[in-house]
mmCIF file of C-alpha atoms in Angstrom:
data_model
loop_
_atom_site.group_PDB
_atom_site.id
_atom_site.type_symbol
_atom_site.label_atom_id
_atom_site.label_comp_id
_atom_site.label_asym_id
_atom_site.label_seq_id
_atom_site.Cartn_x
_atom_site.Cartn_y
_atom_site.Cartn_z
ATOM 1 C CA UNK A 9 37.513 -38.426 32.167
ATOM 2 C CA UNK A 10 35.612 -37.062 29.217
ATOM 3 C CA UNK A 11 34.580 -33.420 29.357
ATOM 4 C CA UNK A 12 31.025 -34.691 28.973
ATOM 5 C CA UNK A 13 30.183 -37.962 30.684
ATOM 6 C CA UNK A 14 27.734 -38.642 27.852
ATOM 7 C CA UNK A 15 28.083 -36.722 24.614
ATOM 8 C CA UNK A 16 25.147 -37.376 22.332
ATOM 9 C CA UNK A 17 25.116 -36.412 18.658
ATOM 10 C CA UNK A 18 21.886 -36.256 16.704
ATOM 11 C CA UNK A 19 22.316 -36.235 12.975
ATOM 12 C CA UNK A 20 20.180 -33.302 11.850
ATOM 13 C CA UNK A 21 21.386 -33.306 8.288
ATOM 14 C CA UNK A 22 18.992 -32.391 5.486
ATOM 15 C CA UNK A 23 19.705 -34.064 2.172
ATOM 16 C CA UNK A 24 18.263 -32.725 -1.026
ATOM 17 C CA UNK A 25 16.285 -34.455 -3.733
ATOM 18 C CA UNK A 26 14.030 -36.490 -1.464
ATOM 19 C CA UNK A 27 16.851 -38.777 -0.312
ATOM 20 C CA UNK A 28 16.504 -40.599 3.006
ATOM 21 C CA UNK A 29 17.845 -38.340 5.733
ATOM 22 C CA UNK A 30 17.588 -37.865 9.449
ATOM 23 C CA UNK A 31 16.115 -34.370 9.212
ATOM 24 C CA UNK A 32 13.171 -35.765 7.234
ATOM 25 C CA UNK A 33 12.580 -38.268 10.026
ATOM 26 C CA UNK A 34 12.055 -35.706 12.755
ATOM 27 C CA UNK A 35 15.624 -35.491 14.049
ATOM 28 C CA UNK A 36 15.553 -31.734 14.602
ATOM 29 C CA UNK A 37 12.417 -31.960 16.736
ATOM 30 C CA UNK A 38 13.659 -35.044 18.607
ATOM 31 C CA UNK A 39 16.992 -33.396 19.343
ATOM 32 C CA UNK A 40 15.169 -30.360 20.746
ATOM 33 C CA UNK A 41 13.058 -32.685 22.858
ATOM 34 C CA UNK A 42 16.114 -34.510 24.223
ATOM 35 C CA UNK A 43 17.822 -31.211 25.021
ATOM 36 C CA UNK A 44 14.754 -29.989 26.893
ATOM 37 C CA UNK A 45 14.421 -33.250 28.846
ATOM 38 C CA UNK A 46 18.011 -33.400 30.051
ATOM 39 C CA UNK A 47 17.727 -29.789 31.158
ATOM 40 C CA UNK A 48 14.546 -30.596 33.075
ATOM 41 C CA UNK A 49 16.277 -33.589 34.643
ATOM 42 C CA UNK A 50 19.180 -31.373 35.734
ATOM 43 C CA UNK A 51 21.813 -33.455 33.963
ATOM 44 C CA UNK A 52 22.903 -30.979 31.285
ATOM 45 C CA UNK A 53 26.389 -29.523 31.228
ATOM 46 C CA UNK A 54 30.098 -30.136 31.680
ATOM 47 C CA UNK A 55 30.771 -33.396 33.479
ATOM 48 C CA UNK A 56 27.284 -34.627 32.661
ATOM 49 C CA UNK A 57 25.339 -34.769 29.405
ATOM 50 C CA UNK A 58 25.540 -32.748 26.205
ATOM 51 C CA UNK A 59 22.978 -33.118 23.427
ATOM 52 C CA UNK A 60 24.548 -31.961 20.173
ATOM 53 C CA UNK A 61 23.433 -31.631 16.625
ATOM 54 C CA UNK A 62 25.736 -33.021 13.977
ATOM 55 C CA UNK A 63 26.032 -33.091 10.234
ATOM 56 C CA UNK A 64 25.631 -36.276 8.220
ATOM 57 C CA UNK A 65 27.176 -39.234 10.048
ATOM 58 C CA UNK A 66 26.848 -41.387 6.936
ATOM 59 C CA UNK A 67 24.404 -43.952 8.253
ATOM 60 C CA UNK A 68 21.429 -42.372 6.479
ATOM 61 C CA UNK A 69 19.647 -45.602 5.562
ATOM 62 C CA UNK A 70 19.618 -46.729 9.187
ATOM 63 C CA UNK A 71 18.358 -43.400 10.469
ATOM 64 C CA UNK A 72 17.351 -41.299 12.076
ATOM 65 C CA UNK A 73 20.529 -41.937 14.052
ATOM 66 C CA UNK A 74 22.244 -40.775 17.194
ATOM 67 C CA UNK A 75 25.546 -41.820 18.670
ATOM 68 C CA UNK A 76 26.444 -41.694 22.348
ATOM 69 C CA UNK A 77 30.111 -41.186 23.214
ATOM 70 C CA UNK A 78 32.485 -42.129 24.718
ATOM 71 C CA UNK A 79 30.794 -45.523 24.449
ATOM 72 C CA UNK A 80 30.220 -45.229 20.697
ATOM 73 C CA UNK A 81 26.747 -46.741 20.921
ATOM 74 C CA UNK A 82 24.487 -45.947 17.960
ATOM 75 C CA UNK A 83 20.712 -45.785 18.121
ATOM 76 C CA UNK A 84 17.758 -45.138 15.929
ATOM 77 C CA UNK A 85 14.447 -43.848 17.258
ATOM 78 C CA UNK A 86 10.919 -43.090 16.147
ATOM 79 C CA UNK A 87 9.371 -40.873 18.751
ATOM 80 C CA UNK A 88 9.646 -39.192 22.134
ATOM 81 C CA UNK A 89 9.082 -42.508 23.903
ATOM 82 C CA UNK A 90 12.259 -43.873 22.307
ATOM 83 C CA UNK A 91 14.179 -40.757 23.289
ATOM 84 C CA UNK A 92 12.865 -41.070 26.854
ATOM 85 C CA UNK A 93 14.042 -44.658 26.998
ATOM 86 C CA UNK A 94 17.538 -43.732 25.817
ATOM 87 C CA UNK A 95 17.686 -40.913 28.365
ATOM 88 C CA UNK A 96 16.349 -42.969 31.254
ATOM 89 C CA UNK A 97 18.312 -46.131 30.606
ATOM 90 C CA UNK A 98 21.488 -45.082 28.868
ATOM 91 C CA UNK A 99 22.135 -41.492 29.919
ATOM 92 C CA UNK A 100 20.958 -41.842 33.496
ATOM 93 C CA UNK A 101 21.843 -45.450 34.291
ATOM 94 C CA UNK A 102 24.523 -46.335 31.764
ATOM 95 C CA UNK A 103 22.493 -49.231 30.371
ATOM 96 C CA UNK A 104 22.477 -49.843 26.647
ATOM 97 C CA UNK A 105 18.991 -49.904 25.055
ATOM 98 C CA UNK A 106 19.505 -52.941 22.891
ATOM 99 C CA UNK A 107 16.227 -52.817 20.984
ATOM 100 C CA UNK A 108 17.071 -49.385 19.578
ATOM 101 C CA UNK A 109 20.686 -50.108 18.721
ATOM 102 C CA UNK A 110 21.838 -50.185 15.136
ATOM 103 C CA UNK B 13 34.454 -51.646 18.415
ATOM 104 C CA UNK B 14 33.216 -48.215 17.467
ATOM 105 C CA UNK B 15 31.606 -47.838 14.050
ATOM 106 C CA UNK B 16 34.290 -45.245 13.361
ATOM 107 C CA UNK B 17 37.717 -45.884 14.842
ATOM 108 C CA UNK B 18 38.129 -42.113 15.156
ATOM 109 C CA UNK B 19 35.049 -39.920 15.026
ATOM 110 C CA UNK B 20 36.021 -36.274 14.878
ATOM 111 C CA UNK B 21 33.561 -33.452 15.467
ATOM 112 C CA UNK B 22 34.354 -29.910 14.412
ATOM 113 C CA UNK B 23 32.170 -27.276 15.989
ATOM 114 C CA UNK B 24 31.010 -25.205 13.032
ATOM 115 C CA UNK B 25 28.494 -23.175 14.965
ATOM 116 C CA UNK B 26 27.902 -19.552 14.066
ATOM 117 C CA UNK B 27 26.848 -17.344 16.948
ATOM 118 C CA UNK B 28 25.199 -14.020 16.346
ATOM 119 C CA UNK B 29 26.060 -10.599 17.695
ATOM 120 C CA UNK B 30 29.807 -10.829 17.268
ATOM 121 C CA UNK B 31 30.211 -13.394 20.051
ATOM 122 C CA UNK B 32 33.245 -15.673 20.057
ATOM 123 C CA UNK B 33 32.429 -18.738 17.999
ATOM 124 C CA UNK B 34 34.174 -21.492 16.132
ATOM 125 C CA UNK B 35 32.725 -20.549 12.749
ATOM 126 C CA UNK B 36 34.313 -17.100 13.055
ATOM 127 C CA UNK B 37 37.659 -18.780 13.662
ATOM 128 C CA UNK B 38 37.746 -20.701 10.415
ATOM 129 C CA UNK B 39 36.188 -23.954 11.599
ATOM 130 C CA UNK B 40 34.146 -24.508 8.429
ATOM 131 C CA UNK B 41 37.221 -24.197 6.221
ATOM 132 C CA UNK B 42 39.388 -26.282 8.562
ATOM 133 C CA UNK B 43 36.764 -29.025 8.721
ATOM 134 C CA UNK B 44 36.646 -29.110 4.907
ATOM 135 C CA UNK B 45 40.430 -29.312 4.843
ATOM 136 C CA UNK B 46 40.481 -32.212 7.335
ATOM 137 C CA UNK B 47 37.816 -34.055 5.354
ATOM 138 C CA UNK B 48 39.799 -33.633 2.159
ATOM 139 C CA UNK B 49 43.035 -34.781 3.798
ATOM 140 C CA UNK B 50 41.651 -37.977 5.309
ATOM 141 C CA UNK B 51 40.101 -38.811 1.958
ATOM 142 C CA UNK B 52 43.455 -38.268 0.247
ATOM 143 C CA UNK B 53 45.121 -40.430 2.879
ATOM 144 C CA UNK B 54 42.594 -43.205 2.235
ATOM 145 C CA UNK B 55 41.458 -43.388 5.849
ATOM 146 C CA UNK B 56 37.878 -42.113 5.470
ATOM 147 C CA UNK B 57 34.908 -44.320 6.141
ATOM 148 C CA UNK B 58 33.349 -46.977 8.348
ATOM 149 C CA UNK B 59 35.921 -48.644 10.564
ATOM 150 C CA UNK B 60 38.334 -45.758 10.045
ATOM 151 C CA UNK B 61 37.882 -42.002 10.344
ATOM 152 C CA UNK B 62 34.860 -39.729 10.058
ATOM 153 C CA UNK B 63 35.167 -35.956 10.057
ATOM 154 C CA UNK B 64 31.866 -34.465 11.164
ATOM 155 C CA UNK B 65 30.499 -31.014 11.646
ATOM 156 C CA UNK B 66 28.664 -30.350 14.875
ATOM 157 C CA UNK B 67 26.628 -27.621 16.461
ATOM 158 C CA UNK B 68 27.831 -25.676 19.474
ATOM 159 C CA UNK B 69 29.720 -27.925 21.885
ATOM 160 C CA UNK B 70 29.673 -25.193 24.532
ATOM 161 C CA UNK B 71 33.392 -24.552 24.789
ATOM 162 C CA UNK B 72 33.246 -21.392 22.696
ATOM 163 C CA UNK B 73 35.847 -19.424 24.628
ATOM 164 C CA UNK B 74 38.434 -22.167 24.157
ATOM 165 C CA UNK B 75 37.728 -22.517 20.456
ATOM 166 C CA UNK B 76 37.810 -23.238 17.711
ATOM 167 C CA UNK B 77 37.363 -26.742 19.104
ATOM 168 C CA UNK B 78 37.233 -30.305 17.922
ATOM 169 C CA UNK B 79 36.702 -33.479 19.887
ATOM 170 C CA UNK B 80 37.989 -36.901 18.894
ATOM 171 C CA UNK B 81 35.950 -39.899 20.045
ATOM 172 C CA UNK B 82 35.917 -42.509 21.436
ATOM 173 C CA UNK B 83 38.899 -41.089 23.320
ATOM 174 C CA UNK B 84 37.151 -37.833 24.176
ATOM 175 C CA UNK B 85 40.255 -35.749 23.486
ATOM 176 C CA UNK B 86 39.565 -32.064 22.817
ATOM 177 C CA UNK B 87 41.755 -29.829 20.693
ATOM 178 C CA UNK B 88 41.960 -26.299 19.494
ATOM 179 C CA UNK B 89 43.763 -25.312 16.297
ATOM 180 C CA UNK B 90 44.797 -22.284 14.312
ATOM 181 C CA UNK B 91 45.619 -23.427 10.832
ATOM 182 C CA UNK B 92 46.142 -26.307 8.412
ATOM 183 C CA UNK B 93 49.466 -27.162 10.061
ATOM 184 C CA UNK B 94 47.656 -27.858 13.334
ATOM 185 C CA UNK B 95 45.067 -29.977 11.535
ATOM 186 C CA UNK B 96 47.851 -31.893 9.792
ATOM 187 C CA UNK B 97 49.489 -32.575 13.126
ATOM 188 C CA UNK B 98 46.258 -33.904 14.634
ATOM 189 C CA UNK B 99 45.703 -36.107 11.571
ATOM 190 C CA UNK B 100 49.244 -37.405 11.420
ATOM 191 C CA UNK B 101 49.776 -38.005 15.120
ATOM 192 C CA UNK B 102 46.360 -38.698 16.578
ATOM 193 C CA UNK B 103 44.260 -40.082 13.734
ATOM 194 C CA UNK B 104 47.005 -42.098 12.074
ATOM 195 C CA UNK B 105 49.154 -43.102 15.054
ATOM 196 C CA UNK B 106 46.843 -42.789 18.041
ATOM 197 C CA UNK B 107 49.149 -40.292 19.748
ATOM 198 C CA UNK B 108 47.642 -37.362 21.604
ATOM 199 C CA UNK B 109 48.896 -33.946 20.443
ATOM 200 C CA UNK B 110 49.401 -32.431 23.864
ATOM 201 C CA UNK B 111 50.276 -28.904 22.803
ATOM 202 C CA UNK B 112 46.893 -28.499 21.081
ATOM 203 C CA UNK B 113 44.792 -30.072 23.804
ATOM 204 C CA UNK B 114 42.334 -28.012 25.778
#
């Protein structure tokens, strides 16, 4: 079994020169929100869920992006409602949120 | 299939106050070395290998740590020789390097 049942990586990379990047699309704030929510839900920690920041995952134009492992499912998101949906469906119930997949 | 066949995350987190952390154990340099090596080997990119930096993955005391997804195999390492072994055995041949596993 994986050390984390769901290991979620938010790209929080900041690119220079006005290039498209996840950090300019609110990824730092959305990652903080996700981290807070899984703590509130009591599902944070070893054996459960980890919300990580990550450097550039090289899918900038499709971003902001996250990837959920071990499944390797990639999502984009716009706001807290999208993050809530990923948490409630994917992280809690193991259901892929198809409309947010990239 | 995963977007990356092997998605490797190096914790490059720097903790304050002299606490044990991956960045103080050379993780930034070792991540750069791994990135350079997979580029030289021609295995970098979509469908192949991605070497990512990540924030704290909360296994500080066992570090420096990396995790390879989608397998969810965790390693520690000391030097370039360990990184080479992980690249040559795990990333190229799909073999787990048991002596470096945590």
